[in-house]
Coordinates of C-alpha atoms and ligand atoms in Angstrom, one line a residue:
X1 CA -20.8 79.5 13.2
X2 CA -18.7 77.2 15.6
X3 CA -19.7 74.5 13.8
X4 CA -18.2 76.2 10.4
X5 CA -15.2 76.8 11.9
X6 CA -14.4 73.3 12.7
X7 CA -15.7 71.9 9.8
X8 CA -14.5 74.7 6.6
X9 CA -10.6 73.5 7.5
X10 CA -11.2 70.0 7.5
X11 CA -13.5 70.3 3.9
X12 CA -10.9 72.3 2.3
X13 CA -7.6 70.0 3.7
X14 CA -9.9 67.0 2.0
X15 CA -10.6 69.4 -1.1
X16 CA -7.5 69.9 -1.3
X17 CA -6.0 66.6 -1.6
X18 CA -8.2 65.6 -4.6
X19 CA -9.4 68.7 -6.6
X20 CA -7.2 70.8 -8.8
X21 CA -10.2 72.8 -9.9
X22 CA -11.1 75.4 -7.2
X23 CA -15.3 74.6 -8.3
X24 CA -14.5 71.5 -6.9
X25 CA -14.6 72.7 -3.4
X26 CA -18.3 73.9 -4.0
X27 CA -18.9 69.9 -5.4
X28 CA -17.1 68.7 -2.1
X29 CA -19.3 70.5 -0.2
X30 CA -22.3 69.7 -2.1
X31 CA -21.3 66.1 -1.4
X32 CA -21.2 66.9 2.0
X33 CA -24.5 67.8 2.0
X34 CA -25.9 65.0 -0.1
X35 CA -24.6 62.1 1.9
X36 CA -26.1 63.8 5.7
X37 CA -29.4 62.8 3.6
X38 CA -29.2 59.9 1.6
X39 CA -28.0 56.0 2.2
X40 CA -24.9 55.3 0.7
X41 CA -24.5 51.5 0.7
X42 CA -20.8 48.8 -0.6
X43 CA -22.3 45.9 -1.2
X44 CA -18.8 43.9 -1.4
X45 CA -16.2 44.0 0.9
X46 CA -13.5 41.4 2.2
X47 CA -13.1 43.2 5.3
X48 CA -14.9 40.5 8.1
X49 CA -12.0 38.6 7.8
X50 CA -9.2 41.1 8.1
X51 CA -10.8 42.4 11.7
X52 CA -10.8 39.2 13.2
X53 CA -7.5 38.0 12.5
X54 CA -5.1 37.5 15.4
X55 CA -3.4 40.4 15.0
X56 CA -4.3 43.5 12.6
X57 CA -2.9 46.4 11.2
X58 CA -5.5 48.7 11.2
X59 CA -3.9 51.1 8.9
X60 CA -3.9 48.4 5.8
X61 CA -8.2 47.6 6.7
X62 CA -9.0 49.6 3.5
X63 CA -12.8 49.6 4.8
X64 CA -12.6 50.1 8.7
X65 CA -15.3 52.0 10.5
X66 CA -13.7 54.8 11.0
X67 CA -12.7 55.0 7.1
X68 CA -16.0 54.1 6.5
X69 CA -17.5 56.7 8.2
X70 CA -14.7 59.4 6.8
X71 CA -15.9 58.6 3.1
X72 CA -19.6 58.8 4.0
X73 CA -20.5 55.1 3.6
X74 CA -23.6 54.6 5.6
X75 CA -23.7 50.6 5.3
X76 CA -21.2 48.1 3.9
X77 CA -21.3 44.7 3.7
X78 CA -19.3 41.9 5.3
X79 CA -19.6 38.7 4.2
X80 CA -16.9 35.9 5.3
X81 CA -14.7 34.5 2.3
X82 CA -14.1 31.2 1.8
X83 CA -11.5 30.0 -0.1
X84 CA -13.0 26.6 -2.3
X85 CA -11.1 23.0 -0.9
X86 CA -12.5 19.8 -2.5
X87 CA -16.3 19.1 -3.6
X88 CA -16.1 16.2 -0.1
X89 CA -18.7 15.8 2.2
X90 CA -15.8 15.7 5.1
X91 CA -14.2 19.2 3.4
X92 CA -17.5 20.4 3.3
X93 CA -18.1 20.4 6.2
X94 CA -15.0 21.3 7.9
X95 CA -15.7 24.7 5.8
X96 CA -19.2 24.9 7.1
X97 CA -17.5 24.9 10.8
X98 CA -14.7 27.3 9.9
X99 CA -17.5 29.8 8.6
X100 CA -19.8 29.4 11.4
X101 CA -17.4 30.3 13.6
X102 CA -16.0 32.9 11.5
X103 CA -19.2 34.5 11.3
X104 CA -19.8 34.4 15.1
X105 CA -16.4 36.1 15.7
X106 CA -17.5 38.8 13.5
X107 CA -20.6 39.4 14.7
X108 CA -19.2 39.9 18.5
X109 CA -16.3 42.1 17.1
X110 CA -19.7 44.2 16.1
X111 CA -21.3 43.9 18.6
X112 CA -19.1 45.0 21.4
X113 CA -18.9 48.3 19.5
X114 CA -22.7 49.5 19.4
X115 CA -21.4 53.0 19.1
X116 CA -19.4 52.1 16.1
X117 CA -21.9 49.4 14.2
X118 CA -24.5 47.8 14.2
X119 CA -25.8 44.9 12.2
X120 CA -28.6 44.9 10.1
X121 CA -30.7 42.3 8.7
X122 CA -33.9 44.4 7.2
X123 CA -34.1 47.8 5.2
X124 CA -36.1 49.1 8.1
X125 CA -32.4 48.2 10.2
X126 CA -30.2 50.4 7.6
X127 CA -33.0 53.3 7.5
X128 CA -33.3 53.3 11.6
X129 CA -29.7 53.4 11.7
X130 CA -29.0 56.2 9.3
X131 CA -31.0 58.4 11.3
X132 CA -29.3 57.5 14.5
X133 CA -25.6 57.9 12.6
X134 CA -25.0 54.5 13.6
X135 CA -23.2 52.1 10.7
X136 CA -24.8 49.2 9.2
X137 CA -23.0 46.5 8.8
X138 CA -24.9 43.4 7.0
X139 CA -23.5 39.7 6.9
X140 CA -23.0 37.1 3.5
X141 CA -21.0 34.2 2.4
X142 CA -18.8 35.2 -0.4
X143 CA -18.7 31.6 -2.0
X144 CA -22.2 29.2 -0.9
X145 CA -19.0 26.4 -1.0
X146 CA -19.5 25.9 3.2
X147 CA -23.2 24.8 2.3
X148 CA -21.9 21.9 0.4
X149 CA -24.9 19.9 -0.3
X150 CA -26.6 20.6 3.2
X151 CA -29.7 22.6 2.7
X152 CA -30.5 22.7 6.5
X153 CA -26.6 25.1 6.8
X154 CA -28.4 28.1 5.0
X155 CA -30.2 28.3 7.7
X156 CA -27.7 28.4 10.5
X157 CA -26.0 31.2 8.5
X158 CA -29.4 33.2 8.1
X159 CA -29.9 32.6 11.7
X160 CA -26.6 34.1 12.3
X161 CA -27.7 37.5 10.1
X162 CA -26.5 36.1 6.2
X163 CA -29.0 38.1 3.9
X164 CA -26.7 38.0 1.1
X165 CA -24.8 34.8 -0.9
X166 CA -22.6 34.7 -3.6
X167 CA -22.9 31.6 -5.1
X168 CA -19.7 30.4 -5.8
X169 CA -16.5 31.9 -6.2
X170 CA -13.5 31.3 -9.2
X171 CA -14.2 27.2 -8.9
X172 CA -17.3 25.0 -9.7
X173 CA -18.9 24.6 -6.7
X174 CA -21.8 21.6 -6.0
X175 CA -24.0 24.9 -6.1
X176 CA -23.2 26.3 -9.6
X177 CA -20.4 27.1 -12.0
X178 CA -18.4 30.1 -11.7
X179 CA -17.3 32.4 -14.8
X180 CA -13.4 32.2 -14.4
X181 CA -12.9 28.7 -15.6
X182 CA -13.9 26.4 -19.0
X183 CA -15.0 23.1 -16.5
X184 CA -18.8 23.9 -16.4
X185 CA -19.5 21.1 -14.6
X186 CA -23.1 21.9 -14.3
X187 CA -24.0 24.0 -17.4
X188 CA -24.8 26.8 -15.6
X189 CA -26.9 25.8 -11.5
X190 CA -26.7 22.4 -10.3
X191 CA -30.0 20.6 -9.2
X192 CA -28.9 21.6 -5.3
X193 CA -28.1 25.1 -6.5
X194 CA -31.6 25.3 -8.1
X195 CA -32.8 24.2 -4.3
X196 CA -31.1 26.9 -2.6
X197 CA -31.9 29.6 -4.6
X198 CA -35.4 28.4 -4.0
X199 CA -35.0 28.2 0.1
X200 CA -32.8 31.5 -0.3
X201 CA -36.4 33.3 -1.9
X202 CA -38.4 31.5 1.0
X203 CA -36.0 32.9 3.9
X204 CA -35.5 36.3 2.1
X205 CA -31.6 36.0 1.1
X206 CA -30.5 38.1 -1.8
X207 CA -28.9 35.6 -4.7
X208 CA -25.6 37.4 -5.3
X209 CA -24.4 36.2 -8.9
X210 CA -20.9 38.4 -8.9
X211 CA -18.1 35.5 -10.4
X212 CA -21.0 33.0 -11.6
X213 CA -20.9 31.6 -15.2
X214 CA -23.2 33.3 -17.9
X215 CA -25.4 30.1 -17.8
X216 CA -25.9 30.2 -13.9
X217 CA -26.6 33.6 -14.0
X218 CA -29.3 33.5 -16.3
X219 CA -30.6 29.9 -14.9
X220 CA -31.2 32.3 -11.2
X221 CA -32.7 34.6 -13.2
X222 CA -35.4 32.2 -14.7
X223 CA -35.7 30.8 -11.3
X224 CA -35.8 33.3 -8.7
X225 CA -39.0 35.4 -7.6
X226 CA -36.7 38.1 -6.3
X227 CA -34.5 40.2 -8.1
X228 CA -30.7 39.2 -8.9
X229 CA -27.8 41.4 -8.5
X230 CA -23.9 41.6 -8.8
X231 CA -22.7 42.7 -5.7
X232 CA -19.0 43.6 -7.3
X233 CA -18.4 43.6 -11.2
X234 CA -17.9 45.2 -14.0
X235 CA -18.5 46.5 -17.7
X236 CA -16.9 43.4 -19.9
X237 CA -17.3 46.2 -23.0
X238 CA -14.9 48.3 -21.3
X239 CA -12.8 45.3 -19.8
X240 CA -12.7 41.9 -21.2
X241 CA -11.9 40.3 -18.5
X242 CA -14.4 36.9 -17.8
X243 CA -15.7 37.9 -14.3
X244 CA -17.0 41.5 -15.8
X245 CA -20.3 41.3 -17.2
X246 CA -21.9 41.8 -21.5
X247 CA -24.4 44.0 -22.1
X248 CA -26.8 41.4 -22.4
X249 CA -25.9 40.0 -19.2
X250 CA -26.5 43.6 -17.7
X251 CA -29.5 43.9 -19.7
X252 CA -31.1 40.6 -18.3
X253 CA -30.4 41.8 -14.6
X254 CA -31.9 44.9 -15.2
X255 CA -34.9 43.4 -17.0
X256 CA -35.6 41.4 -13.4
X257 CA -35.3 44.6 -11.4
X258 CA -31.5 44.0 -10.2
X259 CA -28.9 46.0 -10.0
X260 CA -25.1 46.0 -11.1
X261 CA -22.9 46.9 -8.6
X262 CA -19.8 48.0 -10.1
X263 CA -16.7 47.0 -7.8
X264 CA -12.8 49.3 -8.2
X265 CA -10.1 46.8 -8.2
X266 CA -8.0 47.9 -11.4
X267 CA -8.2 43.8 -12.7
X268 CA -12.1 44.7 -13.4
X269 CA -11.8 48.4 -14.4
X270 CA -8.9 48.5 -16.9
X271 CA -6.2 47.0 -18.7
X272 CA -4.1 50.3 -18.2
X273 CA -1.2 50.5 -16.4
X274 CA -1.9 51.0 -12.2
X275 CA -1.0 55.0 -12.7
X276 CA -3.6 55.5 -15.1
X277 CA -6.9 53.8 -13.9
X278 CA -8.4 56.0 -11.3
X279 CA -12.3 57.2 -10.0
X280 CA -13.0 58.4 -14.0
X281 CA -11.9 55.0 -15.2
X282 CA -14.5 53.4 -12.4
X283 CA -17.2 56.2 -13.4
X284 CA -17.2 55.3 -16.6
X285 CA -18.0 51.8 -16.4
X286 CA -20.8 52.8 -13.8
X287 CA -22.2 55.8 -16.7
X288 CA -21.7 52.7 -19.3
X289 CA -24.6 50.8 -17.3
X290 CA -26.8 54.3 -17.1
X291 CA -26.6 54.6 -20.8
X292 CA -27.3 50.9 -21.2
X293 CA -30.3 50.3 -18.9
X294 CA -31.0 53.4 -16.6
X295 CA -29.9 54.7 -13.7
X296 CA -32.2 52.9 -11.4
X297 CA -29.8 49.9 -12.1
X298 CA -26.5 50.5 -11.3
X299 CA -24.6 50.9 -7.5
X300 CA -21.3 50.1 -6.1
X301 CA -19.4 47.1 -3.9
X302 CA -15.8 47.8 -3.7
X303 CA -13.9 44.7 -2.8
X304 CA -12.0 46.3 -0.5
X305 CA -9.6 44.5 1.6
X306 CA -10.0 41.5 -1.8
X307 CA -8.7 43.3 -4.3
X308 CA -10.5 46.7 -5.1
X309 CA -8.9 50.3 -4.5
X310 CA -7.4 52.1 -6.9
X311 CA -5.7 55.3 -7.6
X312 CA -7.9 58.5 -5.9
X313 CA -9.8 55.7 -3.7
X314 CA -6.8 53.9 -1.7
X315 CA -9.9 53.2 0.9
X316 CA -12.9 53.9 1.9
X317 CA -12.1 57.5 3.0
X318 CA -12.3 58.6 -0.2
X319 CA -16.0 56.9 -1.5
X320 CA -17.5 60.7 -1.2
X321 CA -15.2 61.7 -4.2
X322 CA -16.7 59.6 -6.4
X323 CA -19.8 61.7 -5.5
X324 CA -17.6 64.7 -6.3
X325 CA -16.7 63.1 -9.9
X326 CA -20.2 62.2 -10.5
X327 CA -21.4 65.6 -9.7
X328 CA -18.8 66.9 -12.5
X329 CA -20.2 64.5 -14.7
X330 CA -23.7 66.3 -14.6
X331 CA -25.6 63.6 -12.1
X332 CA -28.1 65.4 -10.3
X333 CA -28.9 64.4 -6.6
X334 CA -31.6 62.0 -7.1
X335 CA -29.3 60.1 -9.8
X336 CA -27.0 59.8 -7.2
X337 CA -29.2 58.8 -4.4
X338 CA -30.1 55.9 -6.8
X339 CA -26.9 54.5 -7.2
X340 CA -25.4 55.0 -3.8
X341 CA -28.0 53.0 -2.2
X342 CA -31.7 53.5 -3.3
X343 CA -31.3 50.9 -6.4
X344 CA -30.2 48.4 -3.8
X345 CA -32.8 49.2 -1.1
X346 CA -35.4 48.7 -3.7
X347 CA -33.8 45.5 -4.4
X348 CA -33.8 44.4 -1.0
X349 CA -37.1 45.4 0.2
X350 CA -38.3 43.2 -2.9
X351 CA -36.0 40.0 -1.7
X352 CA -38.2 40.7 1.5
X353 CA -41.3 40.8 0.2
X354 CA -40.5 37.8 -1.9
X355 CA -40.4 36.2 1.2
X356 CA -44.0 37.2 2.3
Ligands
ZN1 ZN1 -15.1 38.4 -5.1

């Protein structure tokens, strides 16, 4: 009863400031519920780089712990941008030093809060943690660019916790081609990109294929022996915008056991005006992909703190409402235990056992 008492104001304040509909409170609650069991998992953020800056405004981190935590996210991923200099062996390098070190400041910002976070490298690490409340935070390179043409790098940054690489990001890399631009100075992976997608398999990294061309896309599709995903993109049908993805692109994924993670940054999610794109427009693209291909293929990676947010989900505080709208929507529990994190642990657990 103690426990109501302290909990009922704070579920109706947050009712309150998202439903109009007084059903909605039951939903909120019922969301409530649903996320002390299952693992809800963003498999995009920008957020490494914001906490280890000099100084930081901890009110503009859109996907802080303690946000984190208020929206129910039970894992979210980190990865370290880096922006794309010249295709040099000397810039190459220097970016290969700048995210090594990057990534070392961010792992002792984590790890000097073990009550906060922790990192995780397996399934078993995001499972064990949920039980114990703790968050899991897992490390990537958003843009394999600070690999250059060095295979012996990946595994300094596996070493360092990277499970997860997007390939490139809106330029050619000496990896792959990305979708933004008409260069396609490979025609989809390089000969080094096929390489690493090859060692990323062995050491059990997942190939992230989120702004990659069509042709690369489909060329780590052919060649991997785990399962591709998108950690943050969406529906091109709904948006025609050329980092989203077609339905045959989504179908192809699927067909290789991946998943689509849909990301919230209104530049993926609409052409409407900023007022009018909210969580409906996002759950639409994400119900787009159900129809398409089935549930068990679709999940979210916000791009917070690059980009995503959007009206009703200013930050990660707010990722249970999406729950809420899902719930309206007629997705029963199980549905959404897939896409908040079960499509995605099924993918990694079979990037690990590719690895075996
Ligand atoms: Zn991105």
């Amino acid at each position: 009863m103690k426990s109501l008492r302290i909990l009922l104001p704070a579920l109706l304040l947050s009712a309150a400031a998202f439903a109009q509909d007084p059903g909605d409170a039951a939903l909120l609650q019922r969301a409530q519920r649903l996320h002390d069991r299952i693992v809800s998992i963003d498999t995009h953020t920008d957020t490494a780089l914001e906490l280890i800056r000099d100084s930081v405004d901890m009110n503009r981190v859109q996907a802080s712990f303690p946000r984190l935590r208020e929206g129910r996210v039970d894992c979210c991923f980190y990865p370290i941008f880096t922006e794309q200099g010249p295709l040099d062996e000397a810039s190459e390098q220097a970016a290969f030093e700048k995210a090594i070190g990057q990534m070392k400041a961010i792992r002792a910002y984590i790890e000097a809060r073990p009550r906060e976070a922790r990192i995780a490298l397996t399934v078993k690490d995001i499972e064990r943690n949920k039980k114990k409340r703790h968050l899991s935070l897992v490390m990537g390179l958003e843009n394999a660019y600070p690999i250059g043409r060095d295979l012996s790098r990946l595994q300094d940054f596996y070493d360092l916790g990277t499970r997860i690489i997007t390939l490139c990001h809106n330029y050619d890399n000496d990896i792959c081609d990305a979708s933004r631009y008409p260069e396609k100075t490979w025609g989809g992976l390089s000969p080094f990109g096929k390489e690493l997608v090859r060692e990323m398999n062995r050491l059990g990294i997942i190939v992230d294929c989120s702004h990659a061309s069509t042709q690369t896309l489909y060329d780590c599709l052919e060649l991997s022996t785990a399962p591709v995903i998108c950690s943050h993109s969406c529906v091109y049908a709904i948006k025609d915008h050329p980092r989203n993805l077609t339905d045959d692109e989504i179908r192809a994924i699927a067909a290789k056991g991946g998943v689509i993670q849909v990301t919230t940054g209104r530049w993926a999610l609409s052409w409407l005006p900023a007022d009018q794109v909210d969580i409906g427009t996002f759950c639409d693209h994400v119900e787009y992909i159900r129809r398409l291909v089935g549930v068990e293929y679709v999940g979210i990676g916000t791009d917070f703190d690059g980009g995503g947010g959007m009206r009703q989900l200013e930050d990660a505080s707010r990722m249970k409402d999406i729950t809420v709208e899902l719930m309206r929507r007629g997705w029963t529990d199980r549905e959404l235990e897939l896409f908040w994190g079960g499509n995605f642990l099924r993918v990694m657990r079979a990037v690990e056992n590719a690895k075996k």
